[in-house]
Tab-separated table of C-alpha atoms and ligand atoms in Angstrom:
chain	number	residue	atom	x	y	z
A	253	UNK	CA	-7.350	7.128	28.428
A	254	UNK	CA	-6.748	9.185	25.234
A	255	UNK	CA	-9.282	9.040	22.430
A	256	UNK	CA	-9.378	9.929	18.795
A	257	UNK	CA	-12.441	11.309	17.007
A	258	UNK	CA	-12.842	10.009	13.466
A	259	UNK	CA	-14.390	12.349	10.909
A	260	UNK	CA	-16.202	11.273	7.717
A	261	UNK	CA	-14.115	12.933	4.956
A	262	UNK	CA	-17.122	13.366	2.644
A	263	UNK	CA	-19.369	15.328	5.002
A	264	UNK	CA	-17.266	16.138	8.096
A	265	UNK	CA	-19.651	14.336	10.501
A	266	UNK	CA	-18.293	12.358	13.453
A	267	UNK	CA	-18.056	8.646	12.623
A	268	UNK	CA	-16.764	7.204	15.878
A	269	UNK	CA	-14.546	7.916	18.870
A	270	UNK	CA	-11.755	5.354	19.274
A	271	UNK	CA	-9.672	4.718	22.419
A	272	UNK	CA	-5.936	4.980	21.826
A	273	UNK	CA	-3.692	2.166	23.024
A	274	UNK	CA	-1.135	3.014	25.736
A	275	UNK	CA	2.446	1.711	25.968
A	276	UNK	CA	1.481	-0.642	28.820
A	277	UNK	CA	-1.335	-2.054	26.722
A	278	UNK	CA	1.086	-2.634	23.847
A	279	UNK	CA	3.389	-4.527	26.199
A	280	UNK	CA	0.472	-6.675	27.427
A	281	UNK	CA	-0.561	-7.422	23.859
A	282	UNK	CA	2.994	-8.460	22.941
A	283	UNK	CA	3.148	-10.780	25.956
A	284	UNK	CA	-0.140	-12.417	24.944
A	285	UNK	CA	1.041	-12.584	21.339
A	286	UNK	CA	4.220	-14.428	22.390
A	287	UNK	CA	2.158	-17.161	24.064
A	288	UNK	CA	-0.408	-17.380	21.255
A	289	UNK	CA	2.375	-17.753	18.666
A	290	UNK	CA	3.894	-20.774	20.433
A	291	UNK	CA	0.509	-22.553	20.393
A	292	UNK	CA	-0.135	-21.535	16.757
A	293	UNK	CA	3.249	-22.760	15.514
A	294	UNK	CA	2.674	-26.096	17.297
A	295	UNK	CA	-0.504	-26.806	15.267
A	296	UNK	CA	-0.240	-29.052	12.231
A	297	UNK	CA	0.276	-27.022	9.049
A	298	UNK	CA	-3.057	-28.265	7.694
A	299	UNK	CA	-4.840	-26.949	10.799
A	300	UNK	CA	-3.273	-23.525	10.329
A	301	UNK	CA	-4.266	-23.584	6.666
A	302	UNK	CA	-7.824	-24.453	7.579
A	303	UNK	CA	-8.019	-21.643	10.147
A	304	UNK	CA	-6.857	-19.127	7.559
A	305	UNK	CA	-9.408	-20.444	5.032
A	306	UNK	CA	-12.143	-19.928	7.673
A	307	UNK	CA	-10.871	-16.394	8.261
A	308	UNK	CA	-10.997	-15.737	4.498
A	309	UNK	CA	-14.548	-17.086	4.295
A	310	UNK	CA	-15.629	-14.893	7.222
A	311	UNK	CA	-14.149	-11.823	5.449
A	312	UNK	CA	-16.064	-12.885	2.345
A	313	UNK	CA	-19.276	-12.815	4.380
A	314	UNK	CA	-18.408	-9.360	5.678
A	315	UNK	CA	-17.362	-7.696	2.422
A	316	UNK	CA	-20.337	-5.364	2.336
A	317	UNK	CA	-19.967	-4.398	5.997
A	318	UNK	CA	-16.223	-3.740	5.688
A	319	UNK	CA	-16.734	-1.753	2.506
A	320	UNK	CA	-19.310	0.563	4.046
A	321	UNK	CA	-17.071	1.093	7.077
A	322	UNK	CA	-14.289	2.193	4.719
A	323	UNK	CA	-16.646	4.561	2.903
A	324	UNK	CA	-17.501	6.288	6.221
A	325	UNK	CA	-14.024	6.271	7.687
A	326	UNK	CA	-11.842	6.942	4.633
A	327	UNK	CA	-14.189	8.420	2.010
A	328	UNK	CA	-13.409	5.653	-0.491
A	329	UNK	CA	-15.983	5.182	-3.262
A	330	UNK	CA	-18.171	2.182	-2.435
A	331	UNK	CA	-17.218	0.173	-5.547
A	332	UNK	CA	-13.520	0.624	-4.701
A	333	UNK	CA	-14.107	-0.240	-1.039
A	334	UNK	CA	-15.866	-3.475	-2.034
A	335	UNK	CA	-12.832	-4.380	-4.154
A	336	UNK	CA	-10.560	-3.679	-1.162
A	337	UNK	CA	-12.536	-5.984	1.186
A	338	UNK	CA	-12.621	-8.693	-1.500
A	339	UNK	CA	-8.871	-8.315	-1.943
A	340	UNK	CA	-8.344	-9.032	1.774
A	341	UNK	CA	-10.345	-12.258	1.359
A	342	UNK	CA	-8.266	-13.209	-1.713
A	343	UNK	CA	-4.943	-12.495	0.011
A	344	UNK	CA	-6.022	-14.725	2.943
A	345	UNK	CA	-7.072	-17.486	0.566
A	346	UNK	CA	-3.777	-17.271	-1.313
A	347	UNK	CA	-1.651	-17.481	1.858
A	348	UNK	CA	-3.831	-20.199	3.381
A	349	UNK	CA	-1.972	-22.473	0.982
A	350	UNK	CA	1.396	-21.486	2.447
A	351	UNK	CA	1.515	-23.390	5.766
A	352	UNK	CA	1.592	-26.715	3.925
A	353	UNK	CA	4.243	-25.454	1.497
A	354	UNK	CA	6.904	-24.066	3.876
A	355	UNK	CA	9.525	-26.294	2.388
A	356	UNK	CA	13.058	-26.664	3.670
A	357	UNK	CA	15.958	-28.283	1.838
A	358	UNK	CA	18.031	-31.399	2.176
A	359	UNK	CA	21.596	-30.589	1.340
A	360	UNK	CA	24.270	-33.246	0.548
A	361	UNK	CA	27.239	-32.858	2.904
A	362	UNK	CA	30.049	-35.123	4.094
A	363	UNK	CA	29.419	-37.288	7.141
A	364	UNK	CA	25.643	-37.069	7.289
A	365	UNK	CA	22.730	-34.990	6.002
A	366	UNK	CA	21.893	-31.355	6.354
A	367	UNK	CA	18.283	-30.176	6.688
A	368	UNK	CA	16.886	-26.683	6.669
A	369	UNK	CA	13.661	-25.561	8.350
A	370	UNK	CA	11.771	-22.297	7.799
A	371	UNK	CA	11.113	-21.232	11.401
A	372	UNK	CA	8.555	-18.553	12.269
A	373	UNK	CA	9.989	-15.366	13.786
A	374	UNK	CA	7.562	-15.000	16.713
A	375	UNK	CA	5.513	-11.778	17.027
A	376	UNK	CA	5.431	-9.543	13.938
A	377	UNK	CA	4.456	-5.861	14.083
A	378	UNK	CA	2.557	-4.565	11.034
A	379	UNK	CA	2.315	-0.745	10.851
A	380	UNK	CA	0.112	0.604	8.062
A	381	UNK	CA	-0.873	3.960	6.529
A	382	UNK	CA	-4.312	5.452	6.009
A	383	UNK	CA	-4.607	5.274	2.230
A	384	UNK	CA	-5.601	1.604	1.813
A	385	UNK	CA	-6.242	0.541	5.402
A	386	UNK	CA	-7.501	-3.003	4.804
A	387	UNK	CA	-5.544	-4.167	1.798
A	388	UNK	CA	-2.100	-3.082	2.927
A	389	UNK	CA	-2.747	-4.614	6.370
A	390	UNK	CA	-3.559	-7.978	4.746
A	391	UNK	CA	-0.307	-7.989	2.771
A	392	UNK	CA	1.466	-8.134	6.128
A	393	UNK	CA	-0.803	-10.109	8.416
A	394	UNK	CA	-1.857	-12.913	5.997
A	395	UNK	CA	1.622	-14.237	5.054
A	396	UNK	CA	2.946	-13.593	8.584
A	397	UNK	CA	0.190	-15.727	10.153
A	398	UNK	CA	0.616	-18.370	7.459
A	399	UNK	CA	4.308	-18.701	8.330
A	400	UNK	CA	3.412	-19.440	11.957
A	401	UNK	CA	3.769	-15.997	13.547
A	402	UNK	CA	1.495	-13.911	15.752
A	403	UNK	CA	0.660	-10.430	14.436
A	404	UNK	CA	0.071	-7.081	16.089
A	405	UNK	CA	-1.317	-4.597	13.600
A	406	UNK	CA	-1.198	-0.844	14.134
A	407	UNK	CA	-3.643	0.974	11.856
A	408	UNK	CA	-3.159	4.647	10.962
A	409	UNK	CA	-4.667	7.212	13.333
A	410	UNK	CA	-7.307	8.423	10.858
A	411	UNK	CA	-8.480	5.035	9.535
A	412	UNK	CA	-8.559	2.246	12.160
A	413	UNK	CA	-12.127	0.978	11.742
A	414	UNK	CA	-11.800	-1.755	9.111
A	415	UNK	CA	-8.651	-3.132	10.759
A	416	UNK	CA	-10.448	-3.268	14.122
A	417	UNK	CA	-13.376	-5.089	12.507
A	418	UNK	CA	-10.972	-7.540	10.805
A	419	UNK	CA	-9.569	-8.505	14.222
A	420	UNK	CA	-13.109	-9.260	15.443
A	421	UNK	CA	-13.865	-11.262	12.290
A	422	UNK	CA	-10.662	-13.288	12.821
A	423	UNK	CA	-11.772	-14.279	16.306
A	424	UNK	CA	-15.360	-14.984	15.202
A	425	UNK	CA	-13.993	-17.251	12.458
A	426	UNK	CA	-12.117	-19.341	15.060
A	427	UNK	CA	-8.592	-17.958	14.778
A	428	UNK	CA	-6.983	-18.484	18.224
A	429	UNK	CA	-7.288	-15.643	20.704
A	430	UNK	CA	-4.418	-13.082	20.754
A	431	UNK	CA	-2.896	-14.407	17.545
A	432	UNK	CA	-4.007	-11.390	15.509
A	433	UNK	CA	-4.405	-8.219	17.570
A	434	UNK	CA	-5.178	-4.733	16.291
A	435	UNK	CA	-4.026	-1.804	18.439
A	436	UNK	CA	-5.308	1.594	17.326
A	437	UNK	CA	-3.182	4.467	18.472
A	438	UNK	CA	-0.505	6.952	17.710
A	439	UNK	CA	2.618	6.244	15.698
A	440	UNK	CA	4.725	7.911	18.339
A	441	UNK	CA	3.283	5.561	21.010
A	442	UNK	CA	2.110	2.229	19.568
A	443	UNK	CA	4.295	2.311	16.442
A	444	UNK	CA	7.466	3.257	18.255
A	445	UNK	CA	6.807	0.695	21.015
A	446	UNK	CA	6.395	-2.114	18.517
A	447	UNK	CA	9.650	-1.102	16.862
A	448	UNK	CA	11.479	-0.898	20.208
A	449	UNK	CA	9.966	-4.022	21.834
A	450	UNK	CA	12.506	-6.864	21.969
A	451	UNK	CA	9.815	-9.543	21.570
A	452	UNK	CA	8.587	-8.110	18.292
A	453	UNK	CA	10.924	-9.824	15.854
A	454	UNK	CA	9.943	-8.185	12.573
A	455	UNK	CA	8.354	-4.895	11.533
A	456	UNK	CA	6.466	-4.551	8.292
A	457	UNK	CA	6.129	-0.823	7.803
A	458	UNK	CA	4.131	0.896	5.074
A	459	UNK	CA	4.051	4.649	5.092
A	460	UNK	CA	6.137	7.712	4.332
A	461	UNK	CA	9.848	7.523	3.532
A	462	UNK	CA	10.513	9.954	6.369
A	463	UNK	CA	8.970	7.688	9.073
A	464	UNK	CA	10.319	4.584	7.322
A	465	UNK	CA	13.875	5.770	7.892
A	466	UNK	CA	13.174	6.150	11.616
A	467	UNK	CA	11.628	2.690	11.753
A	468	UNK	CA	14.650	1.188	10.023
A	469	UNK	CA	16.984	2.929	12.494
A	470	UNK	CA	14.884	1.631	15.392
A	471	UNK	CA	14.971	-1.920	14.042
A	472	UNK	CA	18.758	-1.702	13.652
A	473	UNK	CA	19.043	-1.238	17.430
A	474	UNK	CA	17.971	-4.871	17.909
A	475	UNK	CA	18.981	-6.265	14.529
A	476	UNK	CA	15.262	-6.704	13.925
A	477	UNK	CA	14.024	-7.748	10.471
A	478	UNK	CA	12.188	-4.980	8.596
A	479	UNK	CA	10.259	-4.599	5.363
A	480	UNK	CA	9.655	-1.032	4.209
A	481	UNK	CA	6.980	0.018	1.692
A	482	UNK	CA	7.417	3.804	1.306
A	483	UNK	CA	6.578	6.742	-0.879
A	484	UNK	CA	6.415	7.040	-4.641
A	485	UNK	CA	6.426	9.510	-7.530
A	486	UNK	CA	5.910	7.193	-10.413
A	487	UNK	CA	6.152	7.935	-14.124
A	488	UNK	CA	3.599	7.135	-16.821
A	489	UNK	CA	5.807	7.128	-19.973
A	490	UNK	CA	3.869	7.634	-23.229
A	491	UNK	CA	5.761	7.076	-26.495
A	492	UNK	CA	4.636	8.471	-29.849
A	493	UNK	CA	4.166	4.946	-31.225
A	494	UNK	CA	1.682	3.979	-28.505
A	495	UNK	CA	-2.085	3.686	-28.625
A	496	UNK	CA	-2.454	7.334	-27.544
A	497	UNK	CA	-6.223	6.999	-27.061
A	498	UNK	CA	-5.650	4.137	-24.601
A	499	UNK	CA	-2.836	5.981	-22.816
A	500	UNK	CA	-4.967	9.128	-22.414
A	501	UNK	CA	-8.120	7.218	-21.430
A	502	UNK	CA	-6.338	5.281	-18.673
A	503	UNK	CA	-4.082	8.090	-17.359
A	504	UNK	CA	-6.776	9.554	-15.019
A	505	UNK	CA	-7.365	6.331	-13.125
A	506	UNK	CA	-3.588	5.698	-13.045
A	507	UNK	CA	-3.205	8.783	-10.873
A	508	UNK	CA	-6.611	9.826	-9.545
A	509	UNK	CA	-7.803	6.465	-8.189
A	510	UNK	CA	-8.282	6.863	-4.428
A	511	UNK	CA	-8.049	10.635	-5.030
A	512	UNK	CA	-4.330	10.272	-5.803
A	513	UNK	CA	-3.700	8.905	-2.314
A	514	UNK	CA	-1.930	5.932	-3.809
A	515	UNK	CA	1.746	5.082	-3.394
A	516	UNK	CA	1.680	3.692	-6.979
A	517	UNK	CA	-0.024	6.791	-8.488
A	518	UNK	CA	1.516	7.645	-11.845
A	519	UNK	CA	1.706	11.282	-10.835
A	520	UNK	CA	4.261	12.252	-13.502
A	521	UNK	CA	3.029	11.774	-17.069
A	522	UNK	CA	5.984	11.892	-19.471
A	523	UNK	CA	5.003	12.284	-23.144
A	524	UNK	CA	7.177	12.114	-26.256
A	525	UNK	CA	7.479	15.654	-27.553
A	526	UNK	CA	6.113	14.940	-31.043
A	527	UNK	CA	2.706	13.849	-29.680
A	528	UNK	CA	2.512	16.143	-26.594
A	529	UNK	CA	-0.240	18.428	-27.928
A	530	UNK	CA	-2.276	15.519	-29.309
A	531	UNK	CA	-2.017	13.673	-25.952
A	532	UNK	CA	-3.144	16.734	-24.005
A	533	UNK	CA	-6.161	17.082	-26.359
A	534	UNK	CA	-7.114	13.465	-25.635
A	535	UNK	CA	-6.434	13.793	-21.893
A	536	UNK	CA	-8.716	16.732	-21.196
A	537	UNK	CA	-12.068	14.988	-21.795
A	538	UNK	CA	-10.823	11.959	-19.853
A	539	UNK	CA	-10.081	14.182	-16.861
A	540	UNK	CA	-13.331	16.116	-16.933
A	541	UNK	CA	-15.223	12.812	-17.203
A	542	UNK	CA	-13.922	11.543	-13.823
A	543	UNK	CA	-17.010	11.235	-11.576
A	544	UNK	CA	-16.023	13.008	-8.335
A	545	UNK	CA	-18.583	13.019	-5.553
A	546	UNK	CA	-20.476	11.228	-2.785
A	547	UNK	CA	-18.522	8.018	-2.136
A	548	UNK	CA	-21.793	6.222	-1.290
A	549	UNK	CA	-22.882	6.592	-4.917
A	550	UNK	CA	-22.278	3.468	-7.050
A	551	UNK	CA	-21.163	5.642	-10.001
A	552	UNK	CA	-18.602	7.699	-8.077
A	553	UNK	CA	-15.008	7.167	-9.212
A	554	UNK	CA	-13.213	9.612	-6.926
A	555	UNK	CA	-14.109	10.670	-3.380
A	556	UNK	CA	-12.666	13.291	-1.011
A	557	UNK	CA	-9.213	13.462	0.520
A	558	UNK	CA	-8.885	11.663	3.822
A	559	UNK	CA	-8.716	14.633	6.214
A	560	UNK	CA	-8.592	18.422	6.558
A	561	UNK	CA	-4.865	18.241	7.370
A	562	UNK	CA	-4.211	16.275	4.191
A	563	UNK	CA	-6.382	18.623	2.088
A	564	UNK	CA	-4.262	21.512	3.418
A	565	UNK	CA	-1.076	19.641	2.508
A	566	UNK	CA	-2.256	18.988	-1.089
A	567	UNK	CA	-3.563	22.548	-1.489
A	568	UNK	CA	-0.159	23.934	-0.454
A	569	UNK	CA	1.312	22.387	-3.615
A	570	UNK	CA	-1.374	23.875	-5.881
A	571	UNK	CA	-3.148	26.737	-4.126
A	572	UNK	CA	-4.187	28.495	-7.357
A	573	UNK	CA	-4.280	28.040	-11.152
A	574	UNK	CA	-0.559	28.460	-11.702
A	575	UNK	CA	0.492	26.210	-14.668
A	576	UNK	CA	-2.846	24.372	-14.586
A	577	UNK	CA	-3.736	23.011	-18.019
A	578	UNK	CA	-7.199	21.827	-16.938
A	579	UNK	CA	-9.145	20.468	-14.020
A	580	UNK	CA	-12.000	18.114	-13.404
A	581	UNK	CA	-14.845	18.873	-11.020
A	582	UNK	CA	-15.388	18.478	-7.272
A	583	UNK	CA	-18.335	19.109	-4.967
A	584	UNK	CA	-18.519	22.262	-2.888
A	585	UNK	CA	-19.736	22.397	0.701
A	586	UNK	CA	-18.656	20.073	3.562
A	587	UNK	CA	-15.969	17.492	2.907
A	588	UNK	CA	-12.300	17.521	1.985
A	589	UNK	CA	-12.622	17.934	-1.772
A	590	UNK	CA	-9.930	18.644	-4.361
A	591	UNK	CA	-10.686	18.431	-8.094
A	592	UNK	CA	-8.450	16.319	-10.418
A	593	UNK	CA	-5.819	18.771	-11.605
A	594	UNK	CA	-3.414	18.606	-14.546
A	595	UNK	CA	-0.297	20.777	-14.368
A	596	UNK	CA	2.267	21.515	-17.055
A	597	UNK	CA	5.189	22.694	-14.929
A	598	UNK	CA	7.793	25.146	-16.232
A	599	UNK	CA	10.725	22.775	-15.573
A	600	UNK	CA	11.775	19.356	-14.326
A	601	UNK	CA	12.808	20.491	-10.830
A	602	UNK	CA	9.520	22.051	-9.788
A	603	UNK	CA	8.531	20.562	-6.419
A	604	UNK	CA	5.244	19.393	-7.935
A	605	UNK	CA	7.402	17.153	-10.178
A	606	UNK	CA	9.837	15.950	-7.540
A	607	UNK	CA	7.783	15.569	-4.341
A	608	UNK	CA	5.031	13.088	-3.511
A	609	UNK	CA	1.842	15.224	-3.310
A	610	UNK	CA	-0.359	12.184	-2.556
A	611	UNK	CA	-3.417	13.913	-3.978
A	612	UNK	CA	-5.191	14.411	-7.327
A	613	UNK	CA	-2.494	16.557	-8.959
A	614	UNK	CA	-0.572	15.249	-11.972
A	615	UNK	CA	2.282	16.901	-13.853
A	616	UNK	CA	2.801	16.377	-17.605
A	617	UNK	CA	6.281	16.860	-19.080
A	618	UNK	CA	7.662	16.269	-22.608
A	619	UNK	CA	10.684	14.112	-23.420
A	620	UNK	CA	12.784	13.913	-26.574
A	621	UNK	CA	13.720	10.236	-27.025
A	622	UNK	CA	13.988	6.833	-25.280
A	623	UNK	CA	17.156	7.751	-23.357
A	624	UNK	CA	15.641	11.040	-22.209
A	625	UNK	CA	12.452	9.220	-21.091
A	626	UNK	CA	14.437	6.797	-18.937
A	627	UNK	CA	16.586	9.579	-17.478
A	628	UNK	CA	13.539	11.709	-16.664
A	629	UNK	CA	11.668	8.763	-15.125
A	630	UNK	CA	14.706	8.082	-12.938
A	631	UNK	CA	15.066	11.699	-11.783
A	632	UNK	CA	13.481	10.852	-8.444
A	633	UNK	CA	14.511	9.613	-5.021
A	634	UNK	CA	11.601	7.144	-5.380
A	635	UNK	CA	11.197	4.011	-7.469
A	636	UNK	CA	7.935	2.269	-6.704
A	637	UNK	CA	5.920	1.756	-9.870
A	638	UNK	CA	5.340	3.154	-13.357
A	639	UNK	CA	3.807	2.533	-16.788
A	640	UNK	CA	5.192	2.425	-20.308
A	641	UNK	CA	2.908	2.933	-23.279
A	642	UNK	CA	4.392	1.777	-26.604
A	643	UNK	CA	3.600	-0.714	-29.412
A	644	UNK	CA	7.287	-1.663	-29.712
A	645	UNK	CA	7.929	-4.778	-27.560
A	646	UNK	CA	11.698	-4.330	-27.660
A	647	UNK	CA	11.384	-0.760	-26.434
A	648	UNK	CA	8.938	-1.823	-23.707
A	649	UNK	CA	11.511	-4.273	-22.382
A	650	UNK	CA	14.473	-1.849	-22.704
A	651	UNK	CA	12.603	0.948	-20.935
A	652	UNK	CA	11.166	-1.361	-18.232
A	653	UNK	CA	14.727	-2.577	-17.511
A	654	UNK	CA	16.041	0.989	-17.560
A	655	UNK	CA	13.578	2.516	-15.102
A	656	UNK	CA	14.710	2.086	-11.489
A	657	UNK	CA	11.402	0.984	-10.108
A	658	UNK	CA	9.981	-2.138	-8.449
A	659	UNK	CA	6.655	-2.541	-10.298
A	660	UNK	CA	6.243	-1.602	-13.933
A	661	UNK	CA	3.390	-2.234	-16.340
A	662	UNK	CA	3.343	-2.031	-20.128
A	663	UNK	CA	0.231	-0.578	-21.800
A	664	UNK	CA	-1.487	-0.820	-18.407
A	665	UNK	CA	-1.392	0.791	-14.992
A	666	UNK	CA	-1.988	-2.308	-12.956
A	667	UNK	CA	0.559	-2.620	-10.100
A	668	UNK	CA	-0.932	-4.929	-7.493
A	669	UNK	CA	-1.738	-8.621	-7.809
A	670	UNK	CA	-1.559	-10.779	-4.704
A	671	UNK	CA	0.293	-13.461	-6.650
A	672	UNK	CA	3.180	-11.259	-7.828
A	673	UNK	CA	5.894	-9.550	-5.773
A	674	UNK	CA	5.327	-5.923	-4.822
A	675	UNK	CA	7.812	-3.370	-3.452
A	676	UNK	CA	10.031	-0.401	-4.176
A	677	UNK	CA	13.564	0.452	-5.261
A	678	UNK	CA	15.628	3.396	-4.014
A	679	UNK	CA	13.790	5.326	-1.254
A	680	UNK	CA	10.493	3.632	-2.060
A	681	UNK	CA	11.363	0.682	0.136
A	682	UNK	CA	13.192	-2.415	1.079
A	683	UNK	CA	12.047	-5.985	0.604
A	684	UNK	CA	9.020	-7.377	-1.192
A	685	UNK	CA	5.467	-8.218	-0.183
A	686	UNK	CA	2.901	-10.470	-1.928
A	687	UNK	CA	3.748	-13.191	-4.434
A	688	UNK	CA	4.794	-16.777	-3.706
A	689	UNK	CA	7.790	-15.920	-1.505
A	690	UNK	CA	6.093	-13.552	0.957
A	691	UNK	CA	5.346	-16.104	3.700
A	692	UNK	CA	8.991	-17.268	3.735
A	693	UNK	CA	9.961	-13.626	4.392
A	694	UNK	CA	8.368	-14.124	7.833
A	695	UNK	CA	10.723	-16.947	8.725
A	696	UNK	CA	14.390	-17.579	9.423
A	697	UNK	CA	16.138	-20.519	7.852
A	698	UNK	CA	17.462	-22.977	10.446
A	699	UNK	CA	20.179	-25.369	9.371
A	700	UNK	CA	20.471	-28.747	11.139
A	701	UNK	CA	23.290	-31.220	10.463
A	702	UNK	CA	22.656	-34.873	11.339
A	703	UNK	CA	25.723	-37.064	11.551
A	704	UNK	CA	25.422	-40.493	9.962
A	705	UNK	CA	28.581	-41.815	11.520
B	324	NAD	P1	3.131	7.845	7.837
B	324	NAD	O1	4.562	7.471	7.590
B	324	NAD	O2	2.836	9.187	8.399
B	324	NAD	O3	2.433	6.812	8.789
B	324	NAD	C1	2.376	5.427	8.499
B	324	NAD	C2	2.124	4.656	9.796
B	324	NAD	O4	3.270	4.799	10.617
B	324	NAD	C3	0.931	5.135	10.586
B	324	NAD	O5	0.262	4.038	11.154
B	324	NAD	C4	1.562	5.983	11.676
B	324	NAD	O6	0.819	6.093	12.841
B	324	NAD	C5	2.850	5.220	11.930
B	324	NAD	N1	3.944	5.986	12.545
B	324	NAD	C6	4.117	7.319	12.518
B	324	NAD	N2	5.246	7.636	13.198
B	324	NAD	C7	5.813	6.482	13.621
B	324	NAD	C8	6.977	6.154	14.348
B	324	NAD	N3	7.815	7.094	14.773
B	324	NAD	N4	7.250	4.837	14.571
B	324	NAD	C9	6.439	3.880	14.121
B	324	NAD	N5	5.294	4.124	13.452
B	324	NAD	C10	4.997	5.413	13.211
B	324	NAD	O7	2.403	7.628	6.409
B	324	NAD	P2	0.896	7.993	6.020
B	324	NAD	O8	0.785	9.459	5.873
B	324	NAD	O9	-0.032	7.256	6.906
B	324	NAD	O10	0.787	7.298	4.576
B	324	NAD	C11	1.156	7.898	3.392
B	324	NAD	C12	2.489	7.422	2.928
B	324	NAD	O11	2.514	6.008	2.826
B	324	NAD	C13	2.865	7.931	1.536
B	324	NAD	O12	4.210	8.331	1.526
B	324	NAD	C14	2.662	6.690	0.671
B	324	NAD	O13	3.413	6.708	-0.522
B	324	NAD	C15	3.105	5.617	1.577
B	324	NAD	N6	2.573	4.329	1.109
B	324	NAD	C16	3.421	3.407	0.608
B	324	NAD	C17	2.940	2.196	0.126
B	324	NAD	C18	3.842	1.131	-0.466
B	324	NAD	O14	3.393	-0.001	-0.564
B	324	NAD	N7	5.039	1.459	-0.858
B	324	NAD	C19	1.588	1.919	0.190
B	324	NAD	C20	0.735	2.897	0.735
B	324	NAD	C21	1.258	4.086	1.191
C-alpha cells in the first residue's frame, strides 16, 4: 500500500500519513456507489432533503474541528478556515432545498401530453485542488447529492484531511453508506480512473488548465459530462474616477488572500495612467500592513504557501528584487513563506503578467483609456474573475460586459456566493457551479410522451 506524508506548511512538521487509494479500490468504491445511488434516488425528495439538512447541521457542529484540520494541513489562517467550514455548511443547506424543487415541464403537443423529468446521472466523480479543499469539494458534492447522485470525491494529494473528515461526518449524520465516498490518492491513479470508469457518469474537475484539458479528453472517450473550473489571471481595473483609497485598501486581499493561492486572485492590477503614482502611494501601506504569520493566530491574514514544491514554483517567477516596487513581510525559519510582493513589470508580455503564479505576487500596469483597459484585461488565455473600480455606473456596465470573464465585481472583489453562478470563460473553464441551477447540472432531462388517444 502506498502512503503519503502530509507536512504542516507553517512549521514543516509531519501532520499525518495517509494511505493512497489503489485502482482496485476505486473500482470497488464505484461499484458500491452505483448501488447506493439507486437506493438514494428511490427515496422521497423530502427524505433526501432532510438527510442533507442533517449533514449540514453536523458540519455546523464540526466547524471548529474542520477549521483546525485545515490550518494544520493547508496552512490557512484560522479565521479563513472557519469561514471555509461554515461555507460548506451553507452550501449544503442551500442545496438541501433542491430535491423538492427538481421540476420538469409539461409541454403541449398533439395527440397527448409530454412530460420531462430531471433524472440523476448515477455516480459523479468530483476531483478537487489543494487551494480550498473543503469549499470547492462542497460545490460539487452538495448539488450532485441533492440531484439524486452518488459522489466519489478525490481530494488533492497535499490536502486530503478535511475532505476525509467530511465523509465521516456525512455517515455520522445519517447519510446512507457509500453515497458519499472520499478516496485520497494520486491524480494519475484515482483521478484518471474516475475519468476512465464507465460507471462514473460525470466529472467535476477543479484544478489547473493543463490537467483540465486531459480530463476533458478522457471524458470525451465515453461522452461523459464534465464541468471544468480551471486557472485564472484576473484583472483588477482601477479607473481615475474611482474611490482610489477603497481600491488600494482592498487590492491586497483581492490577491493575497490564501497567500495568492486563489483561482480568482486579482493578480494583475491595471491602473489608469493619470492616477498610477497616486495609486502606488496608497497601495504601499496597505501591502505592508498585511499580517503574515502563524496561521493559528486569530489576527493572521496570510499564512504560508502550501508546500515546498509550490514555494519553489512561486520563487522561480520572482527569485530576486527585479522590478519589485515594494514587499510586505514574512516570517523566517521553518515553513514555506513568501512575502506579499508588488511588481511593476517592464512590459505587458512579461511571464509574471501572463502566467498564473498562484502565489503572493501581483503585477501593476498602467492603461490609457477604457478601450485600452478592456483590451489589456482580455490579453490572457484565462477569464475567471475580475474587479472594476469606478464611480461611473455606465462605465462599470460597459467594462463588465467587455471583459471576457465569468465573475466580475464592481467596487468590490467578492467572487463567490453560493447562491450565484460561478465559473470561467476561455481557458478558465466550462460550465457553471453554484447558484440555483447547479443541481440540475447533475441531471439529464428525460422526455416522456403519453398518448391520449
Ligand atoms: P492540478 O490540476 O494539479 O490538480 C487538481 C486535481 O486533479 C488534484 O486532485 C490532482 O490530484 C488531480 N489530477 C492530477 N492529474 C490528474 C489526471 N491526469 N486525471 C485526473 N485528475 C488528476 O491543480 P492544483 O495544483 O491542485 O490546483 C491549482 C490550480 O487549480 C490552479 O490552476 C487554480 O487556478 C485552479 N483552481 C481553479 C478554481 C476554479 O474554480 N476555477 C478553483 C481553485 C483552483
